[in-house]
Amino acid sequence: EIGVRLVGSEMCIRDRIEATKEVVRKALTQTNSDVHTEMDSSFMNRKVKDVVSEFLYEKTRRRPMVIPVVTEL
């Protein structure tokens, strides 16, 4: 499951959360199919941070603080 928490005004927060989740899903699915190997948590942290930072900058023109948390099961 992908959880997202955004701090800011209430306008469009739900839309941005859903769009951010979709961007992360696509990035991880694409990476996993390209590499054909199991991803480690440090790679996932870096990938999520890069993709979400870029996506939110494009939408808001601000540099967000992105703190990915990946839990291994």
Short mmCIF file of C-alpha atoms in Angstrom, two decimals:
data_model
loop_
_atom_site.label_atom_id
_atom_site.label_comp_id
_atom_site.label_asym_id
_atom_site.label_seq_id
_atom_site.Cartn_x
_atom_site.Cartn_y
_atom_site.Cartn_z
CA GLU A 1 0.00 0.00 0.00
CA ILE A 2 1.15 3.50 -0.76
CA GLY A 3 0.46 6.18 1.82
CA VAL A 4 0.88 9.88 1.11
CA ARG A 5 0.60 12.82 3.46
CA LEU A 6 0.67 16.37 2.11
CA VAL A 7 0.79 19.49 4.22
CA GLY A 8 -0.87 22.61 2.88
CA SER A 9 -4.23 23.99 1.92
CA GLU A 10 -7.20 21.67 1.62
CA MET A 11 -7.81 22.59 -2.04
CA CYS A 12 -6.91 19.78 -4.40
CA ILE A 13 -5.06 17.81 -1.69
CA ARG A 14 -7.06 14.65 -2.38
CA ASP A 15 -6.43 14.91 -6.11
CA ARG A 16 -2.71 15.42 -5.57
CA ILE A 17 -2.53 12.50 -3.18
CA GLU A 18 -4.17 10.16 -5.69
CA ALA A 19 -2.01 11.48 -8.53
CA THR A 20 1.13 11.06 -6.41
CA LYS A 21 0.21 7.48 -5.56
CA GLU A 22 -0.31 6.71 -9.23
CA VAL A 23 3.07 8.22 -10.16
CA VAL A 24 4.80 6.06 -7.53
CA ARG A 25 2.99 2.92 -8.67
CA LYS A 26 3.97 3.51 -12.29
CA ALA A 27 7.59 4.24 -11.42
CA LEU A 28 7.99 1.15 -9.26
CA THR A 29 6.17 -1.10 -11.73
CA GLN A 30 8.24 0.17 -14.64
CA THR A 31 11.50 -0.18 -12.69
CA ASN A 32 10.62 -3.69 -11.54
CA SER A 33 9.78 -4.87 -15.06
CA ASP A 34 12.96 -3.32 -16.50
CA VAL A 35 15.33 -4.84 -13.96
CA HIS A 36 13.65 -8.23 -13.43
CA THR A 37 15.15 -8.44 -9.94
CA GLU A 38 13.92 -7.88 -6.44
CA MET A 39 14.27 -4.25 -5.35
CA ASP A 40 16.01 -3.44 -2.09
CA SER A 41 14.65 -0.85 0.34
CA SER A 42 17.39 1.75 -0.27
CA PHE A 43 16.71 1.69 -4.01
CA MET A 44 12.97 2.03 -3.41
CA ASN A 45 13.51 4.95 -1.00
CA ARG A 46 15.65 6.78 -3.55
CA LYS A 47 13.28 6.06 -6.45
CA VAL A 48 10.18 7.18 -4.52
CA LYS A 49 11.91 10.35 -3.31
CA ASP A 50 13.12 11.28 -6.80
CA VAL A 51 9.82 10.57 -8.56
CA VAL A 52 7.61 12.28 -5.96
CA SER A 53 9.89 15.32 -5.66
CA GLU A 54 9.91 15.81 -9.42
CA PHE A 55 6.15 15.30 -9.73
CA LEU A 56 5.26 17.73 -6.93
CA TYR A 57 7.71 20.33 -8.22
CA GLU A 58 6.04 20.20 -11.63
CA LYS A 59 2.63 20.70 -10.01
CA THR A 60 3.50 23.32 -7.37
CA ARG A 61 6.80 24.89 -8.48
CA ARG A 62 8.08 24.32 -4.95
CA ARG A 63 10.73 21.97 -3.66
CA PRO A 64 8.92 19.59 -1.33
CA MET A 65 10.45 17.70 1.55
CA VAL A 66 9.88 14.05 0.67
CA ILE A 67 10.58 11.43 3.32
CA PRO A 68 9.94 7.95 1.96
CA VAL A 69 9.39 5.16 4.47
CA VAL A 70 9.74 1.62 3.12
CA THR A 71 8.98 -1.30 5.41
CA GLU A 72 10.30 -4.72 4.54
CA LEU A 73 8.05 -7.66 5.32
#
